Amino acid sequence: MKCPVATSDVKLNLKNRDWAFKNVGYGPANPGEESPIFWADRAKEWNTSEDEAKTMRCGNCAAFIMTPEMRTCIVEGMGSGTGGDEYEAIADAAKLGYCELFEFKCAGSRTCSAWLVGGPIKKIPTKRQKEMLAMAKLEYEKAEDRYEKLEDSIEGEDD
């Protein structure tokens, strides 16, 4: 398996993660805290209770990859390719996996608007899983393109 670039490129990983914060409600900021506003927003968005929303985490999302191979990519990528026990401990503490939709190392205790039932992926994805992820990813790329075009047209009106 070839490791995703974002598992070893900190700047790219942060760029992609920051995009998820701004565009798909990645959070909460501190998963160890109550964060009532964050969970009320997710519950409203998903048309469910706050208690139910709190169960819908990256760690059980169908786009969250936690295969042994991905784990190796994440741990080795954190040490500039060296890996090591301290990086294993960090990955364990954060329950790190890889968000296939938005291409960044993701904390299992967080969530986002794009949460998909049926995860995590713990073994090499099946063809069907890969197809489903590709379709979901395409939907977000199309939405982002539409948003950027709208933003450009609005900016152009001021000229």
Tab-separated table of N, CA and C in Angstrom, residues 45-108:
chain	number	residue	atom	x	y	z
A	45	GLU	N	-28.622	19.149	12.481
A	45	GLU	CA	-28.216	18.847	11.107
A	45	GLU	C	-28.619	17.427	10.701
A	46	TRP	N	-28.451	16.480	11.611
A	46	TRP	CA	-28.718	15.076	11.325
A	46	TRP	C	-30.133	14.648	11.712
A	47	ASN	N	-30.924	15.605	12.210
A	47	ASN	CA	-32.305	15.322	12.598
A	47	ASN	C	-32.383	14.160	13.594
A	48	THR	N	-31.615	14.294	14.657
A	48	THR	CA	-31.569	13.257	15.690
A	48	THR	C	-31.375	13.911	17.051
A	49	SER	N	-31.302	13.126	18.093
A	49	SER	CA	-31.064	13.655	19.437
A	49	SER	C	-29.570	13.939	19.625
A	50	GLU	N	-29.274	14.760	20.605
A	50	GLU	CA	-27.865	15.032	20.908
A	50	GLU	C	-27.160	13.762	21.372
A	51	ASP	N	-27.856	12.955	22.170
A	51	ASP	CA	-27.242	11.703	22.633
A	51	ASP	C	-26.886	10.797	21.456
A	52	GLU	N	-27.783	10.708	20.484
A	52	GLU	CA	-27.509	9.888	19.295
A	52	GLU	C	-26.373	10.498	18.472
A	53	ALA	N	-26.395	11.817	18.296
A	53	ALA	CA	-25.341	12.490	17.527
A	53	ALA	C	-23.969	12.214	18.132
A	54	LYS	N	-23.895	12.175	19.462
A	54	LYS	CA	-22.615	11.944	20.139
A	54	LYS	C	-22.048	10.557	19.868
A	55	THR	N	-22.865	9.654	19.349
A	55	THR	CA	-22.363	8.314	19.018
A	55	THR	C	-21.800	8.260	17.600
A	56	MET	N	-22.029	9.279	16.814
A	56	MET	CA	-21.639	9.297	15.406
A	56	MET	C	-20.272	9.986	15.290
A	57	ARG	N	-19.232	9.212	15.456
A	57	ARG	CA	-17.857	9.729	15.532
A	57	ARG	C	-17.019	9.257	14.349
A	58	CYS	N	-15.923	9.954	14.137
A	58	CYS	CA	-14.998	9.537	13.078
A	58	CYS	C	-14.576	8.083	13.272
A	59	GLY	N	-14.402	7.677	14.511
A	59	GLY	CA	-13.957	6.322	14.812
A	59	GLY	C	-14.923	5.236	14.371
A	60	ASN	N	-16.172	5.595	14.041
A	60	ASN	CA	-17.112	4.602	13.510
A	60	ASN	C	-17.724	5.063	12.184
A	61	CYS	N	-16.990	5.901	11.486
A	61	CYS	CA	-17.413	6.404	10.172
A	61	CYS	C	-16.864	5.496	9.067
A	62	ALA	N	-17.638	5.317	8.023
A	62	ALA	CA	-17.250	4.447	6.913
A	62	ALA	C	-16.111	5.023	6.073
A	63	ALA	N	-15.727	6.274	6.313
A	63	ALA	CA	-14.601	6.870	5.588
A	63	ALA	C	-13.332	6.892	6.432
A	64	PHE	N	-13.403	6.322	7.635
A	64	PHE	CA	-12.293	6.344	8.589
A	64	PHE	C	-11.482	5.060	8.442
A	65	ILE	N	-10.261	5.195	7.952
A	65	ILE	CA	-9.431	4.026	7.662
A	65	ILE	C	-8.466	3.779	8.824
A	66	MET	N	-8.573	2.549	9.367
A	66	MET	CA	-7.731	2.134	10.490
A	66	MET	C	-7.085	0.778	10.211
A	67	THR	N	-6.737	0.530	8.979
A	67	THR	CA	-6.081	-0.734	8.660
A	67	THR	C	-4.681	-0.743	9.278
A	68	PRO	N	-4.109	-1.913	9.502
A	68	PRO	CA	-2.724	-1.954	10.010
A	68	PRO	C	-1.760	-1.199	9.085
A	69	GLU	N	-1.999	-1.284	7.800
A	69	GLU	CA	-1.127	-0.590	6.845
A	69	GLU	C	-1.236	0.931	7.009
A	70	MET	N	-2.477	1.423	7.185
A	70	MET	CA	-2.658	2.866	7.363
A	70	MET	C	-2.067	3.307	8.696
A	71	ARG	N	-2.218	2.469	9.692
A	71	ARG	CA	-1.636	2.771	11.003
A	71	ARG	C	-0.119	2.955	10.870
A	72	THR	N	0.520	2.084	10.116
A	72	THR	CA	1.952	2.194	9.879
A	72	THR	C	2.263	3.503	9.161
A	73	CYS	N	1.488	3.852	8.155
A	73	CYS	CA	1.690	5.120	7.434
A	73	CYS	C	1.610	6.305	8.384
A	74	ILE	N	0.604	6.310	9.244
A	74	ILE	CA	0.398	7.425	10.170
A	74	ILE	C	1.544	7.525	11.166
A	75	VAL	N	1.888	6.418	11.796
A	75	VAL	CA	2.931	6.429	12.829
A	75	VAL	C	4.286	6.786	12.220
A	76	GLU	N	4.643	6.172	11.110
A	76	GLU	CA	5.930	6.480	10.490
A	76	GLU	C	5.962	7.898	9.943
A	77	GLY	N	4.839	8.366	9.450
A	77	GLY	CA	4.774	9.729	8.922
A	77	GLY	C	4.943	10.794	9.987
A	78	MET	N	4.552	10.478	11.219
A	78	MET	CA	4.662	11.462	12.300
A	78	MET	C	6.105	11.710	12.696
A	79	GLY	N	6.972	10.768	12.488
A	79	GLY	CA	8.369	10.926	12.877
A	79	GLY	C	9.271	11.197	11.704
A	80	SER	N	8.772	11.911	10.706
A	80	SER	CA	9.548	12.177	9.491
A	80	SER	C	10.093	10.883	8.910
A	81	GLY	N	9.248	9.849	8.948
A	81	GLY	CA	9.630	8.572	8.375
A	81	GLY	C	10.295	7.623	9.348
A	82	THR	N	10.479	8.039	10.603
A	82	THR	CA	11.184	7.184	11.550
A	82	THR	C	10.255	6.377	12.447
A	83	GLY	N	9.046	6.871	12.687
A	83	GLY	CA	8.131	6.175	13.584
A	83	GLY	C	8.695	6.164	14.987
A	84	GLY	N	8.281	5.192	15.785
A	84	GLY	CA	8.806	5.070	17.138
A	84	GLY	C	7.701	4.963	18.162
A	85	ASP	N	8.092	4.515	19.369
A	85	ASP	CA	7.120	4.284	20.441
A	85	ASP	C	6.337	5.534	20.807
A	86	GLU	N	7.003	6.691	20.834
A	86	GLU	CA	6.295	7.921	21.213
A	86	GLU	C	5.192	8.252	20.203
A	87	TYR	N	5.421	7.945	18.935
A	87	TYR	CA	4.407	8.210	17.914
A	87	TYR	C	3.282	7.190	17.991
A	88	GLU	N	3.617	5.967	18.358
A	88	GLU	CA	2.591	4.940	18.606
A	88	GLU	C	1.673	5.415	19.730
A	89	ALA	N	2.260	5.972	20.787
A	89	ALA	CA	1.480	6.441	21.936
A	89	ALA	C	0.551	7.594	21.532
A	90	ILE	N	1.048	8.498	20.708
A	90	ILE	CA	0.223	9.619	20.234
A	90	ILE	C	-0.929	9.099	19.385
A	91	ALA	N	-0.633	8.195	18.467
A	91	ALA	CA	-1.677	7.632	17.603
A	91	ALA	C	-2.727	6.892	18.423
A	92	ASP	N	-2.285	6.176	19.465
A	92	ASP	CA	-3.224	5.474	20.343
A	92	ASP	C	-4.099	6.457	21.118
A	93	ALA	N	-3.473	7.478	21.701
A	93	ALA	CA	-4.205	8.440	22.536
A	93	ALA	C	-5.281	9.167	21.732
A	94	ALA	N	-4.976	9.517	20.498
A	94	ALA	CA	-5.926	10.244	19.654
A	94	ALA	C	-6.832	9.318	18.854
A	95	LYS	N	-6.592	8.011	18.966
A	95	LYS	CA	-7.330	7.042	18.152
A	95	LYS	C	-7.289	7.487	16.677
A	96	LEU	N	-6.061	7.759	16.219
A	96	LEU	CA	-5.882	8.286	14.868
A	96	LEU	C	-6.202	7.261	13.795
A	97	GLY	N	-6.854	7.754	12.771
A	97	GLY	CA	-7.110	7.022	11.553
A	97	GLY	C	-6.944	8.008	10.416
A	98	TYR	N	-7.332	7.602	9.229
A	98	TYR	CA	-7.197	8.465	8.065
A	98	TYR	C	-8.573	8.705	7.463
A	99	CYS	N	-8.930	9.977	7.322
A	99	CYS	CA	-10.198	10.333	6.690
A	99	CYS	C	-10.003	10.293	5.178
A	100	GLU	N	-10.592	9.289	4.560
A	100	GLU	CA	-10.463	9.124	3.114
A	100	GLU	C	-11.194	10.226	2.357
A	101	LEU	N	-12.291	10.731	2.917
A	101	LEU	CA	-13.045	11.772	2.214
A	101	LEU	C	-12.265	13.072	2.092
A	102	PHE	N	-11.621	13.480	3.181
A	102	PHE	CA	-10.986	14.788	3.203
A	102	PHE	C	-9.473	14.735	3.341
A	103	GLU	N	-8.923	13.543	3.309
A	103	GLU	CA	-7.490	13.299	3.195
A	103	GLU	C	-6.653	13.954	4.287
A	104	PHE	N	-6.917	13.538	5.524
A	104	PHE	CA	-6.079	13.976	6.635
A	104	PHE	C	-6.142	12.944	7.755
A	105	LYS	N	-5.135	13.013	8.647
A	105	LYS	CA	-5.125	12.165	9.834
A	105	LYS	C	-6.204	12.698	10.761
A	106	CYS	N	-7.053	11.809	11.214
A	106	CYS	CA	-8.267	12.204	11.902
A	106	CYS	C	-8.344	11.551	13.272
A	107	ALA	N	-8.779	12.321	14.270
A	107	ALA	CA	-8.978	11.788	15.616
A	107	ALA	C	-10.304	11.039	15.673
A	108	GLY	N	-10.268	9.822	16.153
A	108	GLY	CA	-11.455	8.982	16.189
A	108	GLY	C	-12.583	9.528	17.035
